[in-house]
Amino acid sequence: MLLATPVQFIIGKQFYVGAYKALRNGSANMDVLAVMGSTSAF
């Protein structure tokens, strides 16, 4: 958990930002899929 947290939220920040922007515009893109998959695995 200690090693996975920085990877999830620091390295994966670009995916979270892209997913937020896509969902705010009412669409879903590959960033949303990546965030959903990595967050559920986390």
N, CA, C and O atoms as a CHARMM CRD file, in Angstrom:
* protein
*
  168
    1    1 MET  N      0.83500  -1.18500   0.00000 PROA 1      0.00000
    2    1 MET  CA     0.00000   0.00000   0.00000 PROA 1      0.00000
    3    1 MET  C      0.88000   1.24900   0.00000 PROA 1      0.00000
    4    1 MET  O      0.58700   2.23300  -0.67800 PROA 1      0.00000
    5    2 LEU  N      1.94600   1.19000   0.76000 PROA 2      0.00000
    6    2 LEU  CA     2.84700   2.34000   0.84500 PROA 2      0.00000
    7    2 LEU  C      3.51400   2.63200  -0.49500 PROA 2      0.00000
    8    2 LEU  O      3.71800   3.79400  -0.84900 PROA 2      0.00000
    9    3 LEU  N      3.84800   1.60300  -1.22600 PROA 3      0.00000
   10    3 LEU  CA     4.49900   1.79100  -2.52300 PROA 3      0.00000
   11    3 LEU  C      3.50100   2.07700  -3.64500 PROA 3      0.00000
   12    3 LEU  O      3.84600   2.72800  -4.63100 PROA 3      0.00000
   13    4 ALA  N      2.28300   1.59800  -3.50200 PROA 4      0.00000
   14    4 ALA  CA     1.29100   1.76800  -4.56300 PROA 4      0.00000
   15    4 ALA  C      0.64200   3.15100  -4.55200 PROA 4      0.00000
   16    4 ALA  O      0.20100   3.63400  -5.59500 PROA 4      0.00000
   17    5 THR  N      0.57900   3.79000  -3.39000 PROA 5      0.00000
   18    5 THR  CA    -0.10600   5.08200  -3.29200 PROA 5      0.00000
   19    5 THR  C      0.54700   6.17600  -4.14000 PROA 5      0.00000
   20    5 THR  O     -0.17200   6.86100  -4.86800 PROA 5      0.00000
   21    6 PRO  N      1.87000   6.37900  -4.08800 PROA 6      0.00000
   22    6 PRO  CA     2.45400   7.41000  -4.95600 PROA 6      0.00000
   23    6 PRO  C      2.28300   7.11000  -6.44300 PROA 6      0.00000
   24    6 PRO  O      2.08400   8.02200  -7.24700 PROA 6      0.00000
   25    7 VAL  N      2.35900   5.85100  -6.80000 PROA 7      0.00000
   26    7 VAL  CA     2.17600   5.48600  -8.20900 PROA 7      0.00000
   27    7 VAL  C      0.75000   5.81100  -8.63900 PROA 7      0.00000
   28    7 VAL  O      0.52700   6.34600  -9.72500 PROA 7      0.00000
   29    8 GLN  N     -0.19600   5.48900  -7.79500 PROA 8      0.00000
   30    8 GLN  CA    -1.60600   5.69100  -8.12900 PROA 8      0.00000
   31    8 GLN  C     -1.94700   7.16800  -8.28100 PROA 8      0.00000
   32    8 GLN  O     -2.60200   7.55400  -9.24900 PROA 8      0.00000
   33    9 PHE  N     -1.51400   7.99200  -7.34500 PROA 9      0.00000
   34    9 PHE  CA    -2.00000   9.36500  -7.30000 PROA 9      0.00000
   35    9 PHE  C     -1.02100  10.41100  -7.80700 PROA 9      0.00000
   36    9 PHE  O     -1.45100  11.50100  -8.18300 PROA 9      0.00000
   37   10 ILE  N      0.26200  10.13100  -7.83500 PROA 10     0.00000
   38   10 ILE  CA     1.22700  11.11000  -8.35100 PROA 10     0.00000
   39   10 ILE  C      1.52700  10.83700  -9.81900 PROA 10     0.00000
   40   10 ILE  O      1.41200  11.72900 -10.65900 PROA 10     0.00000
   41   11 ILE  N      1.90600   9.61900 -10.12000 PROA 11     0.00000
   42   11 ILE  CA     2.21000   9.27200 -11.50600 PROA 11     0.00000
   43   11 ILE  C      0.92900   9.22400 -12.33800 PROA 11     0.00000
   44   11 ILE  O      0.94100   9.59300 -13.51300 PROA 11     0.00000
   45   12 GLY  N     -0.16900   8.77700 -11.74500 PROA 12     0.00000
   46   12 GLY  CA    -1.43300   8.67600 -12.45400 PROA 12     0.00000
   47   12 GLY  C     -2.26500   9.94100 -12.45500 PROA 12     0.00000
   48   12 GLY  O     -3.42100   9.91900 -12.87700 PROA 12     0.00000
   49   13 LYS  N     -1.69600  11.04900 -11.99000 PROA 13     0.00000
   50   13 LYS  CA    -2.44700  12.30300 -11.90900 PROA 13     0.00000
   51   13 LYS  C     -2.98200  12.74700 -13.26100 PROA 13     0.00000
   52   13 LYS  O     -4.09100  13.27700 -13.34000 PROA 13     0.00000
   53   14 GLN  N     -2.21800  12.54200 -14.31800 PROA 14     0.00000
   54   14 GLN  CA    -2.66300  12.98500 -15.64400 PROA 14     0.00000
   55   14 GLN  C     -3.93200  12.26100 -16.06400 PROA 14     0.00000
   56   14 GLN  O     -4.76900  12.83700 -16.75900 PROA 14     0.00000
   57   15 PHE  N     -4.08800  11.01300 -15.65500 PROA 15     0.00000
   58   15 PHE  CA    -5.30700  10.28000 -15.97000 PROA 15     0.00000
   59   15 PHE  C     -6.49800  10.82800 -15.19400 PROA 15     0.00000
   60   15 PHE  O     -7.59500  10.94800 -15.73900 PROA 15     0.00000
   61   16 TYR  N     -6.28400  11.15900 -13.93400 PROA 16     0.00000
   62   16 TYR  CA    -7.36700  11.72000 -13.12400 PROA 16     0.00000
   63   16 TYR  C     -7.81700  13.07500 -13.65600 PROA 16     0.00000
   64   16 TYR  O     -9.01300  13.36300 -13.69500 PROA 16     0.00000
   65   17 VAL  N     -6.87500  13.89700 -14.05900 PROA 17     0.00000
   66   17 VAL  CA    -7.21500  15.21200 -14.61100 PROA 17     0.00000
   67   17 VAL  C     -7.97600  15.06500 -15.92400 PROA 17     0.00000
   68   17 VAL  O     -8.98000  15.74300 -16.14200 PROA 17     0.00000
   69   18 GLY  N     -7.50400  14.18900 -16.79100 PROA 18     0.00000
   70   18 GLY  CA    -8.18000  13.95500 -18.06500 PROA 18     0.00000
   71   18 GLY  C     -9.56300  13.36700 -17.88800 PROA 18     0.00000
   72   18 GLY  O    -10.49300  13.73200 -18.60700 PROA 18     0.00000
   73   19 ALA  N     -9.70800  12.45800 -16.93700 PROA 19     0.00000
   74   19 ALA  CA   -11.01500  11.85500 -16.67700 PROA 19     0.00000
   75   19 ALA  C    -11.98500  12.87900 -16.10400 PROA 19     0.00000
   76   19 ALA  O    -13.16100  12.88900 -16.46800 PROA 19     0.00000
   77   20 TYR  N    -11.51100  13.73000 -15.22500 PROA 20     0.00000
   78   20 TYR  CA   -12.36600  14.77100 -14.65700 PROA 20     0.00000
   79   20 TYR  C    -12.86200  15.72100 -15.73600 PROA 20     0.00000
   80   20 TYR  O    -14.04100  16.07400 -15.76800 PROA 20     0.00000
   81   21 LYS  N    -11.96600  16.13300 -16.61500 PROA 21     0.00000
   82   21 LYS  CA   -12.36200  17.05200 -17.68800 PROA 21     0.00000
   83   21 LYS  C    -13.35600  16.39400 -18.63500 PROA 21     0.00000
   84   21 LYS  O    -14.31200  17.03600 -19.07100 PROA 21     0.00000
   85   22 ALA  N    -13.14400  15.13400 -18.95500 PROA 22     0.00000
   86   22 ALA  CA   -14.05000  14.43400 -19.86100 PROA 22     0.00000
   87   22 ALA  C    -15.42900  14.26800 -19.22500 PROA 22     0.00000
   88   22 ALA  O    -16.44600  14.50400 -19.87700 PROA 22     0.00000
   89   23 LEU  N    -15.46500  13.86700 -17.97200 PROA 23     0.00000
   90   23 LEU  CA   -16.75900  13.66900 -17.31000 PROA 23     0.00000
   91   23 LEU  C    -17.48400  14.98800 -17.07900 PROA 23     0.00000
   92   23 LEU  O    -18.71400  15.03600 -17.11600 PROA 23     0.00000
   93   24 ARG  N    -16.73500  16.05200 -16.84400 PROA 24     0.00000
   94   24 ARG  CA   -17.34200  17.36800 -16.67800 PROA 24     0.00000
   95   24 ARG  C    -18.01500  17.82500 -17.96900 PROA 24     0.00000
   96   24 ARG  O    -19.01300  18.54500 -17.93500 PROA 24     0.00000
   97   25 ASN  N    -17.46200  17.40200 -19.11200 PROA 25     0.00000
   98   25 ASN  CA   -18.04400  17.75000 -20.40400 PROA 25     0.00000
   99   25 ASN  C    -19.12900  16.76900 -20.83500 PROA 25     0.00000
  100   25 ASN  O    -19.72000  16.93000 -21.90300 PROA 25     0.00000
  101   26 GLY  N    -19.39300  15.76500 -20.02100 PROA 26     0.00000
  102   26 GLY  CA   -20.46900  14.83100 -20.32600 PROA 26     0.00000
  103   26 GLY  C    -20.09400  13.70500 -21.25900 PROA 26     0.00000
  104   26 GLY  O    -20.96300  13.12300 -21.90800 PROA 26     0.00000
  105   27 SER  N    -18.82200  13.39000 -21.33800 PROA 27     0.00000
  106   27 SER  CA   -18.39500  12.28600 -22.19700 PROA 27     0.00000
  107   27 SER  C    -17.42900  11.39500 -21.42400 PROA 27     0.00000
  108   27 SER  O    -16.97500  11.74300 -20.33400 PROA 27     0.00000
  109   28 ALA  N    -17.13100  10.26600 -21.99700 PROA 28     0.00000
  110   28 ALA  CA   -16.15800   9.35400 -21.40300 PROA 28     0.00000
  111   28 ALA  C    -15.09600   9.04000 -22.44600 PROA 28     0.00000
  112   28 ALA  O    -15.39800   8.84100 -23.62200 PROA 28     0.00000
  113   29 ASN  N    -13.85900   9.00000 -21.99800 PROA 29     0.00000
  114   29 ASN  CA   -12.76500   8.67600 -22.90500 PROA 29     0.00000
  115   29 ASN  C    -11.87700   7.61200 -22.26700 PROA 29     0.00000
  116   29 ASN  O    -12.25400   7.01000 -21.26100 PROA 29     0.00000
  117   30 MET  N    -10.72800   7.38200 -22.83100 PROA 30     0.00000
  118   30 MET  CA    -9.83600   6.33600 -22.34200 PROA 30     0.00000
  119   30 MET  C     -9.30300   6.65200 -20.94900 PROA 30     0.00000
  120   30 MET  O     -8.99900   5.73300 -20.18800 PROA 30     0.00000
  121   31 ASP  N     -9.18500   7.92700 -20.59900 PROA 31     0.00000
  122   31 ASP  CA    -8.73900   8.29300 -19.26000 PROA 31     0.00000
  123   31 ASP  C     -9.73000   7.82400 -18.20100 PROA 31     0.00000
  124   31 ASP  O     -9.32900   7.37500 -17.12700 PROA 31     0.00000
  125   32 VAL  N    -11.00800   7.92600 -18.49600 PROA 32     0.00000
  126   32 VAL  CA   -12.03500   7.46000 -17.56100 PROA 32     0.00000
  127   32 VAL  C    -11.89500   5.95900 -17.34700 PROA 32     0.00000
  128   32 VAL  O    -11.98800   5.47700 -16.21800 PROA 32     0.00000
  129   33 LEU  N    -11.67600   5.23800 -18.40700 PROA 33     0.00000
  130   33 LEU  CA   -11.50400   3.79100 -18.30000 PROA 33     0.00000
  131   33 LEU  C    -10.26600   3.44100 -17.47800 PROA 33     0.00000
  132   33 LEU  O    -10.31300   2.53900 -16.64100 PROA 33     0.00000
  133   34 ALA  N     -9.17300   4.13800 -17.70800 PROA 34     0.00000
  134   34 ALA  CA    -7.93900   3.87200 -16.96800 PROA 34     0.00000
  135   34 ALA  C     -8.10500   4.19100 -15.49200 PROA 34     0.00000
  136   34 ALA  O     -7.62300   3.44400 -14.64000 PROA 34     0.00000
  137   35 VAL  N     -8.77800   5.28500 -15.18000 PROA 35     0.00000
  138   35 VAL  CA    -8.99000   5.66600 -13.78300 PROA 35     0.00000
  139   35 VAL  C     -9.90700   4.67400 -13.08600 PROA 35     0.00000
  140   35 VAL  O     -9.64700   4.28700 -11.94600 PROA 35     0.00000
  141   36 MET  N    -10.96300   4.26100 -13.74700 PROA 36     0.00000
  142   36 MET  CA   -11.87500   3.29400 -13.12500 PROA 36     0.00000
  143   36 MET  C    -11.18000   1.97300 -12.85800 PROA 36     0.00000
  144   36 MET  O    -11.36300   1.38200 -11.79300 PROA 36     0.00000
  145   37 GLY  N    -10.39200   1.50400 -13.79800 PROA 37     0.00000
  146   37 GLY  CA    -9.69500   0.23400 -13.63400 PROA 37     0.00000
  147   37 GLY  C     -8.60900   0.29400 -12.56600 PROA 37     0.00000
  148   37 GLY  O     -8.50800  -0.60500 -11.73100 PROA 37     0.00000
  149   38 SER  N     -7.80600   1.33600 -12.58800 PROA 38     0.00000
  150   38 SER  CA    -6.71100   1.41400 -11.61800 PROA 38     0.00000
  151   38 SER  C     -7.22000   1.71700 -10.21000 PROA 38     0.00000
  152   38 SER  O     -6.63500   1.25600  -9.23000 PROA 38     0.00000
  153   39 THR  N     -8.29600   2.48300 -10.10300 PROA 39     0.00000
  154   39 THR  CA    -8.84600   2.78000  -8.78200 PROA 39     0.00000
  155   39 THR  C     -9.51500   1.54400  -8.18000 PROA 39     0.00000
  156   39 THR  O     -9.40500   1.30400  -6.97700 PROA 39     0.00000
  157   40 SER  N    -10.19400   0.77300  -8.99300 PROA 40     0.00000
  158   40 SER  CA   -10.81300  -0.43700  -8.44800 PROA 40     0.00000
  159   40 SER  C     -9.75100  -1.46300  -8.04500 PROA 40     0.00000
  160   40 SER  O     -9.94200  -2.19800  -7.07700 PROA 40     0.00000
  161   41 ALA  N     -8.64800  -1.51700  -8.77000 PROA 41     0.00000
  162   41 ALA  CA    -7.56800  -2.42400  -8.40200 PROA 41     0.00000
  163   41 ALA  C     -6.82300  -1.93400  -7.16400 PROA 41     0.00000
  164   41 ALA  O     -6.30300  -2.73300  -6.38600 PROA 41     0.00000
  165   42 PHE  N     -6.77500  -0.63300  -6.99100 PROA 42     0.00000
  166   42 PHE  CA    -6.09100  -0.04100  -5.83200 PROA 42     0.00000
  167   42 PHE  C     -6.82400  -0.39400  -4.57200 PROA 42     0.00000
  168   42 PHE  O     -6.41000   0.00800  -3.48400 PROA 42     0.00000
